[in-house]
């Protein structure tokens, strides 16, 4: 009995202690779990605090950007700007941002500070102006005036690299300014959505230190030149077409101005623009970059070697040539010794063309020598025998053409190439065979916009009775682009 | 008498249908006006550029005038009308 009591006593103790240990272990485990959770919570809290700090920093950065972007007020007229404030030194952020160029002995801190105090007027935000503005902003130029009268179109995007698909229809000046601000919010950007004119050019040019001519037409080139000469500003000028580019710095340290080199503007019919002649996007890209380089060298005080030389870029053969130019000409009408141009004049009248690169509309023919695209549609529908003569260059015919057209480029007609004339004669006699009696074969001439087709009609009428005979020639007014617009919306436009 | 190579840029390449050509037996010295007329004789369509073109001999600008130019064998003559596109 006592043994039993003793045993049960021991067991009791045993169980008691076991229970005690289990409880202690249970509590210990719980406690350590709690400490782990506490630690985790602390670390999460810390992380959260860090993230909150980051978010706050991002918020203020975003607010600064939004404020900066909303500051981008598009200017439709020239206003007076506050002078650029001189920076006494570079901030830590400046030093980090520009470190790779600060390391260049040619630039250095002093050069960087000079850049930040320089304002540049970019005339034209197209194929040259986009890369130029991009590199000037990236390098930390102080102020950029971005001028363009035009809006972004789909056919611009292959070369005007600051504009995106979503910017179509927007003012180029604003679209370019927004891209530039995104790249470097420290640059002051002023978008001008206006046409540079003899009325506003001087007031505008006077407010900038350097002018970059990135325009696309002859009258604007003379206007910008004269405004720079009259206000004593260096003009960094580039141009590009097809597979060629040119670069010169005018009106700089005794060098020539544009008029010293080209006193008389070229006849408008000899000028090809990008929408007529085409251009590979990277060619103005390269020329705009070279322009940026010269602007940066002038702005940072290194000077330029292009003040008395014409740099030619031949993209086809990957060759640069530079032609040494004469100093400025004493006989120059604007920068010479006795200038006759002492204020801005009418440059469209002087050049005989409009200050745009939009195709001009020729009017060479009388009303009865032309038909509308609607008229031609009914002729096609009635299936009457006729010749549709497409006088565009082969490269354009390959883009699109109307079925059953005969292609003889205007240049071949002008040169009276015997192979092409023979082809035309054969076609004329075919059509005549299809027609009753001794009627004249109708020839309808078409091109892209209705300019070359008018020239071709004049040419064919001159050839009548000699190279070609028995035809009536008419031009399709407005060309294939009018056809695409009015008759067949599925016809490609270019 | 010398052989020079002529390089045509922009509109002048279009008007002549050539990027460049060799001119043999060019008299030297020659006035730059005569040199231009020589080119114009070969390519009459170049006439429209007269007065609106930069002529360079051996990478040096030459005004089209009575000034005499000495041509060395192999010299490059560049015909450079202005480009206005951008
Ligand atoms: Zn001048």
PDB file of C-alpha atoms in Angstrom, chain A residues 126-128 159-160 214-218 221 238-242 244-246 258 260-267 269-272 274 284 310 312 314 316-317 319 321-326 414-415, chain B residues 5-19 45-65 67 76-86:
ATOM      1  CA  UNK A 126      12.773  69.147 -87.306  1.00  0.00           C
ATOM      2  CA  UNK A 127      15.457  66.720 -88.467  1.00  0.00           C
ATOM      3  CA  UNK A 128      18.336  69.022 -87.449  1.00  0.00           C
ATOM      4  CA  UNK A 159      14.138  61.889 -88.500  1.00  0.00           C
ATOM      5  CA  UNK A 160      12.608  64.237 -85.919  1.00  0.00           C
ATOM      6  CA  UNK A 214      17.833  74.269 -88.471  1.00  0.00           C
ATOM      7  CA  UNK A 215      15.267  75.592 -90.926  1.00  0.00           C
ATOM      8  CA  UNK A 216      14.089  73.908 -94.083  1.00  0.00           C
ATOM      9  CA  UNK A 217      13.684  76.717 -96.602  1.00  0.00           C
ATOM     10  CA  UNK A 218      15.658  79.426 -98.390  1.00  0.00           C
ATOM     11  CA  UNK A 221      17.948  81.043 -94.113  1.00  0.00           C
ATOM     12  CA  UNK A 238      23.446  73.203 -90.989  1.00  0.00           C
ATOM     13  CA  UNK A 239      21.381  71.663 -93.755  1.00  0.00           C
ATOM     14  CA  UNK A 240      20.691  68.193 -95.092  1.00  0.00           C
ATOM     15  CA  UNK A 241      19.012  66.622 -98.076  1.00  0.00           C
ATOM     16  CA  UNK A 242      18.925  63.075 -99.426  1.00  0.00           C
ATOM     17  CA  UNK A 244      24.271  65.001 -98.088  1.00  0.00           C
ATOM     18  CA  UNK A 245      24.820  67.579 -95.400  1.00  0.00           C
ATOM     19  CA  UNK A 246      26.513  70.961 -95.007  1.00  0.00           C
ATOM     20  CA  UNK A 258      25.460  83.444 -95.550  1.00  0.00           C
ATOM     21  CA  UNK A 260      28.898  86.584 -98.485  1.00  0.00           C
ATOM     22  CA  UNK A 261      28.741  83.036 -99.816  1.00  0.00           C
ATOM     23  CA  UNK A 262      25.371  83.150-101.556  1.00  0.00           C
ATOM     24  CA  UNK A 263      24.641  86.797-102.472  1.00  0.00           C
ATOM     25  CA  UNK A 264      21.768  85.823-104.771  1.00  0.00           C
ATOM     26  CA  UNK A 265      19.128  83.268-103.780  1.00  0.00           C
ATOM     27  CA  UNK A 266      18.715  80.272-106.094  1.00  0.00           C
ATOM     28  CA  UNK A 267      15.701  80.272-108.444  1.00  0.00           C
ATOM     29  CA  UNK A 269      12.489  75.813-109.228  1.00  0.00           C
ATOM     30  CA  UNK A 270      16.079  74.660-108.594  1.00  0.00           C
ATOM     31  CA  UNK A 271      15.502  74.179-104.850  1.00  0.00           C
ATOM     32  CA  UNK A 272      14.646  70.683-103.678  1.00  0.00           C
ATOM     33  CA  UNK A 274      12.925  67.120 -98.025  1.00  0.00           C
ATOM     34  CA  UNK A 284      20.152  65.411 -90.611  1.00  0.00           C
ATOM     35  CA  UNK A 310      32.204  74.773 -95.237  1.00  0.00           C
ATOM     36  CA  UNK A 312      30.451  68.801 -96.549  1.00  0.00           C
ATOM     37  CA  UNK A 314      28.757  62.743 -98.219  1.00  0.00           C
ATOM     38  CA  UNK A 316      26.901  57.683 -99.513  1.00  0.00           C
ATOM     39  CA  UNK A 317      30.671  57.414 -99.427  1.00  0.00           C
ATOM     40  CA  UNK A 319      33.294  61.110 -96.474  1.00  0.00           C
ATOM     41  CA  UNK A 321      35.342  67.365 -96.989  1.00  0.00           C
ATOM     42  CA  UNK A 322      35.990  70.833 -95.725  1.00  0.00           C
ATOM     43  CA  UNK A 323      36.302  73.801 -98.021  1.00  0.00           C
ATOM     44  CA  UNK A 324      38.251  76.817 -96.798  1.00  0.00           C
ATOM     45  CA  UNK A 325      36.158  79.937 -97.253  1.00  0.00           C
ATOM     46  CA  UNK A 326      37.138  83.565 -97.706  1.00  0.00           C
ATOM     47  CA  UNK A 414      12.822  66.828-120.798  1.00  0.00           C
ATOM     48  CA  UNK A 415      15.814  64.982-122.196  1.00  0.00           C
TER      49      UNK A 415
ATOM     50  CA  UNK B   5      38.451  65.200-110.881  1.00  0.00           C
ATOM     51  CA  UNK B   6      35.180  67.077-110.557  1.00  0.00           C
ATOM     52  CA  UNK B   7      32.800  66.231-107.699  1.00  0.00           C
ATOM     53  CA  UNK B   8      29.169  67.245-108.054  1.00  0.00           C
ATOM     54  CA  UNK B   9      27.117  67.860-104.905  1.00  0.00           C
ATOM     55  CA  UNK B  10      23.360  68.229-104.400  1.00  0.00           C
ATOM     56  CA  UNK B  11      21.487  69.820-107.274  1.00  0.00           C
ATOM     57  CA  UNK B  12      24.572  69.769-109.529  1.00  0.00           C
ATOM     58  CA  UNK B  13      24.739  65.965-109.270  1.00  0.00           C
ATOM     59  CA  UNK B  14      21.090  65.856-110.278  1.00  0.00           C
ATOM     60  CA  UNK B  15      21.557  68.236-113.214  1.00  0.00           C
ATOM     61  CA  UNK B  16      24.612  66.440-114.595  1.00  0.00           C
ATOM     62  CA  UNK B  17      23.418  62.964-113.673  1.00  0.00           C
ATOM     63  CA  UNK B  18      26.898  62.397-112.219  1.00  0.00           C
ATOM     64  CA  UNK B  19      28.454  62.220-108.749  1.00  0.00           C
ATOM     65  CA  UNK B  45      21.768  72.173-117.459  1.00  0.00           C
ATOM     66  CA  UNK B  46      24.309  73.490-114.921  1.00  0.00           C
ATOM     67  CA  UNK B  47      23.574  76.991-116.236  1.00  0.00           C
ATOM     68  CA  UNK B  48      20.698  77.465-113.769  1.00  0.00           C
ATOM     69  CA  UNK B  49      23.167  77.261-110.866  1.00  0.00           C
ATOM     70  CA  UNK B  50      25.402  80.054-112.103  1.00  0.00           C
ATOM     71  CA  UNK B  51      25.667  82.696-109.401  1.00  0.00           C
ATOM     72  CA  UNK B  52      24.212  80.366-106.756  1.00  0.00           C
ATOM     73  CA  UNK B  53      27.005  77.879-106.356  1.00  0.00           C
ATOM     74  CA  UNK B  54      30.262  77.469-104.471  1.00  0.00           C
ATOM     75  CA  UNK B  55      33.171  76.350-106.612  1.00  0.00           C
ATOM     76  CA  UNK B  56      36.192  74.924-104.816  1.00  0.00           C
ATOM     77  CA  UNK B  57      39.553  73.854-106.175  1.00  0.00           C
ATOM     78  CA  UNK B  58      41.712  71.672-103.938  1.00  0.00           C
ATOM     79  CA  UNK B  59      39.333  72.327-100.987  1.00  0.00           C
ATOM     80  CA  UNK B  60      39.677  76.111-101.385  1.00  0.00           C
ATOM     81  CA  UNK B  61      36.728  78.379-102.236  1.00  0.00           C
ATOM     82  CA  UNK B  62      37.127  80.096-105.639  1.00  0.00           C
ATOM     83  CA  UNK B  63      34.810  82.931-106.654  1.00  0.00           C
ATOM     84  CA  UNK B  64      33.636  82.572-110.247  1.00  0.00           C
ATOM     85  CA  UNK B  65      35.493  85.535-111.746  1.00  0.00           C
ATOM     86  CA  UNK B  67      40.933  85.310-111.041  1.00  0.00           C
ATOM     87  CA  UNK B  76      39.694  68.020-106.967  1.00  0.00           C
ATOM     88  CA  UNK B  77      37.167  70.546-108.247  1.00  0.00           C
ATOM     89  CA  UNK B  78      33.970  70.622-106.141  1.00  0.00           C
ATOM     90  CA  UNK B  79      30.674  72.063-107.358  1.00  0.00           C
ATOM     91  CA  UNK B  80      28.593  72.842-104.251  1.00  0.00           C
ATOM     92  CA  UNK B  81      25.149  74.410-104.544  1.00  0.00           C
ATOM     93  CA  UNK B  82      23.576  75.396-101.211  1.00  0.00           C
ATOM     94  CA  UNK B  83      21.331  72.877 -99.447  1.00  0.00           C
ATOM     95  CA  UNK B  84      18.370  74.343 -97.640  1.00  0.00           C
ATOM     96  CA  UNK B  85      16.630  71.249 -96.285  1.00  0.00           C
ATOM     97  CA  UNK B  86      16.508  70.309 -92.629  1.00  0.00           C
TER      98      UNK B  86
END
